[in-house]
Amino acid sequence: MKKKLLCFFIGALALGGFTAKAQNYEPLTISSGLTADMIANGTGNASTTTSLAVDDANYNFISTDLQATATSALACYGLPSSGSVISAVTPGLTFQLASLSANNSLRIVNQNGTGTLAFSNNVAASNIYLLATSGSGASTVTALITFTDNTTPPATTGLPVPAWFDSTLQPVAFSGFGRVRSEERRVGK
């Protein structure tokens, strides 16, 4: 049985607030809870710029500033080196990833595992958008929100999280960003 890895590969979540004319999105800034760097960037083997792989096959995401050597061409595809990811599903929604050179993911390894993200800013919202992926197969998530006054609404269960590579499960907010094995310099799509 393959182990599924759940990765909240995010630096900021976007919250949807509604106005009379249009929808506005305001990011939440993650202050703690990110546990792994899974985005290869900079120069050299992916293992020198990441701490853990995205999946059981030992792959990492790549950034457009990844180079095999200092004189190599930059990657022609990958996650934007700015960390700004425009949602392909929700018009007007942009996610801002955490630093590509630090922990940028809440990685949950075990089935029924848990993780907690804390935020440094508080905003009123009617929707929360989460950028997440699963490694080595699709996953489902149960999300529980705790407000600053320690109240919690009922948990949202059964949220689908597609595998990051070769998945037909929808929705897919962003795709086509490439991969690299952590021990290699060679990148692949």
mmCIF file of C-alpha atoms in Angstrom:
data_model
loop_
_atom_site.group_PDB
_atom_site.id
_atom_site.type_symbol
_atom_site.label_atom_id
_atom_site.label_comp_id
_atom_site.label_asym_id
_atom_site.label_seq_id
_atom_site.Cartn_x
_atom_site.Cartn_y
_atom_site.Cartn_z
ATOM 1 C CA MET A 1 0.000 0.000 0.000
ATOM 2 C CA LYS A 2 1.417 3.339 -1.030
ATOM 3 C CA LYS A 3 1.688 5.984 1.634
ATOM 4 C CA LYS A 4 -0.023 9.239 0.713
ATOM 5 C CA LEU A 5 1.645 12.448 1.774
ATOM 6 C CA LEU A 6 -0.450 15.535 2.302
ATOM 7 C CA CYS A 7 1.303 18.809 1.727
ATOM 8 C CA PHE A 8 -0.122 22.223 2.349
ATOM 9 C CA PHE A 9 2.319 23.895 0.095
ATOM 10 C CA ILE A 10 1.594 27.464 0.927
ATOM 11 C CA GLY A 11 2.923 30.649 2.342
ATOM 12 C CA ALA A 12 -0.366 32.432 2.583
ATOM 13 C CA LEU A 13 -3.952 31.420 2.331
ATOM 14 C CA ALA A 14 -6.410 33.665 0.617
ATOM 15 C CA LEU A 15 -9.663 34.525 2.284
ATOM 16 C CA GLY A 16 -12.704 35.608 0.383
ATOM 17 C CA GLY A 17 -14.584 38.593 1.647
ATOM 18 C CA PHE A 18 -17.597 39.848 -0.207
ATOM 19 C CA THR A 19 -18.591 43.371 -1.125
ATOM 20 C CA ALA A 20 -21.664 44.537 -2.987
ATOM 21 C CA LYS A 21 -19.794 44.887 -6.292
ATOM 22 C CA ALA A 22 -16.997 42.304 -6.379
ATOM 23 C CA GLN A 23 -15.156 39.675 -4.410
ATOM 24 C CA ASN A 24 -12.000 40.742 -2.601
ATOM 25 C CA TYR A 25 -9.273 38.380 -1.441
ATOM 26 C CA GLU A 26 -7.058 39.087 1.509
ATOM 27 C CA PRO A 27 -4.096 36.847 2.344
ATOM 28 C CA LEU A 28 -3.452 35.327 5.717
ATOM 29 C CA THR A 29 0.194 35.344 6.721
ATOM 30 C CA ILE A 30 1.386 32.075 8.232
ATOM 31 C CA SER A 31 3.367 32.714 11.407
ATOM 32 C CA SER A 32 4.057 29.078 12.356
ATOM 33 C CA GLY A 33 3.367 25.515 11.325
ATOM 34 C CA LEU A 34 5.347 25.100 8.107
ATOM 35 C CA THR A 35 7.439 21.946 8.499
ATOM 36 C CA ALA A 36 9.366 21.296 5.268
ATOM 37 C CA ASP A 37 11.030 22.955 2.288
ATOM 38 C CA MET A 38 9.895 21.018 -0.771
ATOM 39 C CA ILE A 39 10.709 23.535 -3.526
ATOM 40 C CA ALA A 40 14.091 23.182 -5.252
ATOM 41 C CA ASN A 41 15.525 26.573 -6.101
ATOM 42 C CA GLY A 42 18.891 28.243 -6.469
ATOM 43 C CA THR A 43 21.973 26.363 -7.675
ATOM 44 C CA GLY A 44 22.918 22.704 -7.307
ATOM 45 C CA ASN A 45 21.214 19.435 -6.485
ATOM 46 C CA ALA A 46 17.678 19.708 -5.191
ATOM 47 C CA SER A 47 18.837 18.092 -1.946
ATOM 48 C CA THR A 48 20.921 21.186 -1.131
ATOM 49 C CA THR A 49 17.886 23.499 -1.278
ATOM 50 C CA THR A 50 15.109 21.266 0.087
ATOM 51 C CA SER A 51 14.534 19.382 3.319
ATOM 52 C CA LEU A 52 11.968 16.744 2.263
ATOM 53 C CA ALA A 53 10.464 15.327 -0.924
ATOM 54 C CA VAL A 54 6.866 15.870 -1.982
ATOM 55 C CA ASP A 55 6.184 12.152 -2.489
ATOM 56 C CA ASP A 56 7.477 8.625 -1.958
ATOM 57 C CA ALA A 57 9.335 8.733 -5.299
ATOM 58 C CA ASN A 58 11.658 11.410 -3.850
ATOM 59 C CA TYR A 59 10.570 14.282 -6.110
ATOM 60 C CA ASN A 60 10.564 17.975 -5.272
ATOM 61 C CA PHE A 61 8.810 20.887 -6.937
ATOM 62 C CA ILE A 62 11.072 23.249 -8.875
ATOM 63 C CA SER A 63 11.250 27.019 -9.094
ATOM 64 C CA THR A 64 12.072 29.003 -12.211
ATOM 65 C CA ASP A 65 15.330 30.120 -10.572
ATOM 66 C CA LEU A 66 16.686 26.547 -10.279
ATOM 67 C CA GLN A 67 20.060 25.972 -11.954
ATOM 68 C CA ALA A 68 22.189 22.816 -12.102
ATOM 69 C CA THR A 69 25.350 24.971 -11.928
ATOM 70 C CA ALA A 70 26.012 28.698 -11.673
ATOM 71 C CA THR A 71 26.562 28.859 -15.443
ATOM 72 C CA SER A 72 23.539 26.733 -16.391
ATOM 73 C CA ALA A 73 20.407 28.217 -17.896
ATOM 74 C CA LEU A 74 17.535 28.860 -15.507
ATOM 75 C CA ALA A 75 14.640 26.394 -15.495
ATOM 76 C CA CYS A 76 12.189 27.325 -18.260
ATOM 77 C CA TYR A 77 9.224 26.098 -16.231
ATOM 78 C CA GLY A 78 8.509 25.756 -12.564
ATOM 79 C CA LEU A 79 6.840 27.570 -9.721
ATOM 80 C CA PRO A 80 7.343 31.313 -10.128
ATOM 81 C CA SER A 81 10.452 32.421 -8.244
ATOM 82 C CA SER A 82 8.337 35.290 -6.871
ATOM 83 C CA GLY A 83 6.166 32.689 -5.120
ATOM 84 C CA SER A 84 3.026 34.246 -6.577
ATOM 85 C CA VAL A 85 0.647 31.556 -7.888
ATOM 86 C CA ILE A 86 -2.464 32.614 -9.795
ATOM 87 C CA SER A 87 -5.354 30.181 -9.345
ATOM 88 C CA ALA A 88 -6.528 28.475 -12.534
ATOM 89 C CA VAL A 89 -9.827 27.675 -10.794
ATOM 90 C CA THR A 90 -10.895 30.872 -9.035
ATOM 91 C CA PRO A 91 -10.658 34.080 -11.116
ATOM 92 C CA GLY A 92 -8.871 36.899 -9.289
ATOM 93 C CA LEU A 93 -7.379 34.630 -6.608
ATOM 94 C CA THR A 94 -3.602 34.630 -6.115
ATOM 95 C CA PHE A 95 -1.708 32.583 -3.534
ATOM 96 C CA GLN A 96 1.614 33.813 -2.142
ATOM 97 C CA LEU A 97 3.936 30.949 -1.269
ATOM 98 C CA ALA A 98 6.274 31.079 1.691
ATOM 99 C CA SER A 99 9.948 31.677 0.982
ATOM 100 C CA LEU A 100 11.267 29.188 -1.546
ATOM 101 C CA SER A 101 14.465 29.008 0.554
ATOM 102 C CA ALA A 102 12.844 28.049 3.872
ATOM 103 C CA ASN A 103 10.090 25.768 5.137
ATOM 104 C CA ASN A 104 7.212 26.372 2.729
ATOM 105 C CA SER A 105 4.901 23.456 3.438
ATOM 106 C CA LEU A 106 2.939 21.832 6.214
ATOM 107 C CA ARG A 107 3.799 18.226 5.380
ATOM 108 C CA ILE A 108 1.594 15.545 6.913
ATOM 109 C CA VAL A 109 3.081 12.100 6.391
ATOM 110 C CA ASN A 110 0.774 9.630 8.100
ATOM 111 C CA GLN A 111 -2.831 8.789 7.340
ATOM 112 C CA ASN A 112 -5.031 10.612 9.868
ATOM 113 C CA GLY A 113 -2.044 12.778 10.773
ATOM 114 C CA THR A 114 -2.588 16.326 11.946
ATOM 115 C CA GLY A 115 -0.919 19.677 11.538
ATOM 116 C CA THR A 116 -1.591 23.211 12.664
ATOM 117 C CA LEU A 117 -1.004 26.509 10.916
ATOM 118 C CA ALA A 118 -1.106 29.763 12.891
ATOM 119 C CA PHE A 119 -1.587 33.175 11.310
ATOM 120 C CA SER A 120 -0.203 36.551 12.293
ATOM 121 C CA ASN A 121 -3.054 38.615 10.892
ATOM 122 C CA ASN A 122 -6.763 38.370 11.577
ATOM 123 C CA VAL A 123 -9.356 39.113 8.922
ATOM 124 C CA ALA A 124 -13.105 38.686 8.682
ATOM 125 C CA ALA A 125 -14.002 36.256 5.881
ATOM 126 C CA SER A 126 -16.817 34.221 4.449
ATOM 127 C CA ASN A 127 -14.601 31.741 2.543
ATOM 128 C CA ILE A 128 -11.128 30.307 2.993
ATOM 129 C CA TYR A 129 -9.087 29.134 0.007
ATOM 130 C CA LEU A 130 -6.302 26.645 0.637
ATOM 131 C CA LEU A 131 -3.568 25.643 -1.791
ATOM 132 C CA ALA A 132 -2.772 21.997 -1.065
ATOM 133 C CA THR A 133 -1.467 18.910 -2.798
ATOM 134 C CA SER A 134 -1.009 15.242 -2.063
ATOM 135 C CA GLY A 135 1.980 13.053 -2.919
ATOM 136 C CA SER A 136 1.804 9.430 -4.074
ATOM 137 C CA GLY A 137 -1.983 9.511 -4.532
ATOM 138 C CA ALA A 138 -4.979 11.715 -3.809
ATOM 139 C CA SER A 139 -6.044 12.478 -0.233
ATOM 140 C CA THR A 140 -8.952 13.985 1.629
ATOM 141 C CA VAL A 141 -8.736 16.576 4.369
ATOM 142 C CA THR A 142 -10.724 17.492 7.418
ATOM 143 C CA ALA A 143 -10.276 21.183 8.209
ATOM 144 C CA LEU A 144 -10.960 22.658 11.619
ATOM 145 C CA ILE A 145 -10.707 26.388 12.174
ATOM 146 C CA THR A 146 -10.125 27.824 15.626
ATOM 147 C CA PHE A 147 -10.841 31.519 16.024
ATOM 148 C CA THR A 148 -8.911 33.895 18.281
ATOM 149 C CA ASP A 149 -11.591 33.501 20.976
ATOM 150 C CA ASN A 150 -10.996 29.686 20.902
ATOM 151 C CA THR A 151 -14.381 28.924 19.334
ATOM 152 C CA THR A 152 -14.542 26.390 16.522
ATOM 153 C CA PRO A 153 -17.335 25.860 14.006
ATOM 154 C CA PRO A 154 -18.034 22.275 12.907
ATOM 155 C CA ALA A 155 -15.132 20.736 10.989
ATOM 156 C CA THR A 156 -15.314 20.575 7.202
ATOM 157 C CA THR A 157 -14.684 16.965 6.174
ATOM 158 C CA GLY A 158 -13.927 15.155 2.942
ATOM 159 C CA LEU A 159 -12.173 18.000 1.135
ATOM 160 C CA PRO A 160 -10.483 16.456 -1.934
ATOM 161 C CA VAL A 161 -6.757 17.045 -2.414
ATOM 162 C CA PRO A 162 -5.395 15.843 -5.761
ATOM 163 C CA ALA A 163 -2.008 14.182 -6.163
ATOM 164 C CA TRP A 164 0.437 16.747 -7.463
ATOM 165 C CA PHE A 165 1.614 14.676 -10.431
ATOM 166 C CA ASP A 166 -0.553 12.962 -13.026
ATOM 167 C CA SER A 167 -3.899 13.504 -11.315
ATOM 168 C CA THR A 168 -7.342 13.801 -12.849
ATOM 169 C CA LEU A 169 -8.979 14.766 -9.550
ATOM 170 C CA GLN A 170 -10.337 18.309 -9.646
ATOM 171 C CA PRO A 171 -9.980 21.105 -8.777
ATOM 172 C CA VAL A 172 -6.390 21.802 -9.824
ATOM 173 C CA ALA A 173 -5.436 25.388 -9.021
ATOM 174 C CA PHE A 174 -1.990 25.283 -10.647
ATOM 175 C CA SER A 175 -0.152 22.749 -12.824
ATOM 176 C CA GLY A 176 2.775 22.291 -15.205
ATOM 177 C CA PHE A 177 5.470 23.430 -12.799
ATOM 178 C CA GLY A 178 7.943 20.548 -13.128
ATOM 179 C CA ARG A 179 9.779 18.279 -10.765
ATOM 180 C CA VAL A 180 13.253 17.093 -9.882
ATOM 181 C CA ARG A 181 14.494 14.146 -7.851
ATOM 182 C CA SER A 182 16.108 15.496 -4.716
ATOM 183 C CA GLU A 183 19.465 13.851 -5.468
ATOM 184 C CA GLU A 184 19.626 15.177 -9.051
ATOM 185 C CA ARG A 185 20.137 18.393 -10.937
ATOM 186 C CA ARG A 186 18.157 17.247 -13.952
ATOM 187 C CA VAL A 187 14.580 18.498 -14.069
ATOM 188 C CA GLY A 188 11.519 16.876 -15.619
ATOM 189 C CA LYS A 189 7.921 17.724 -16.280
#
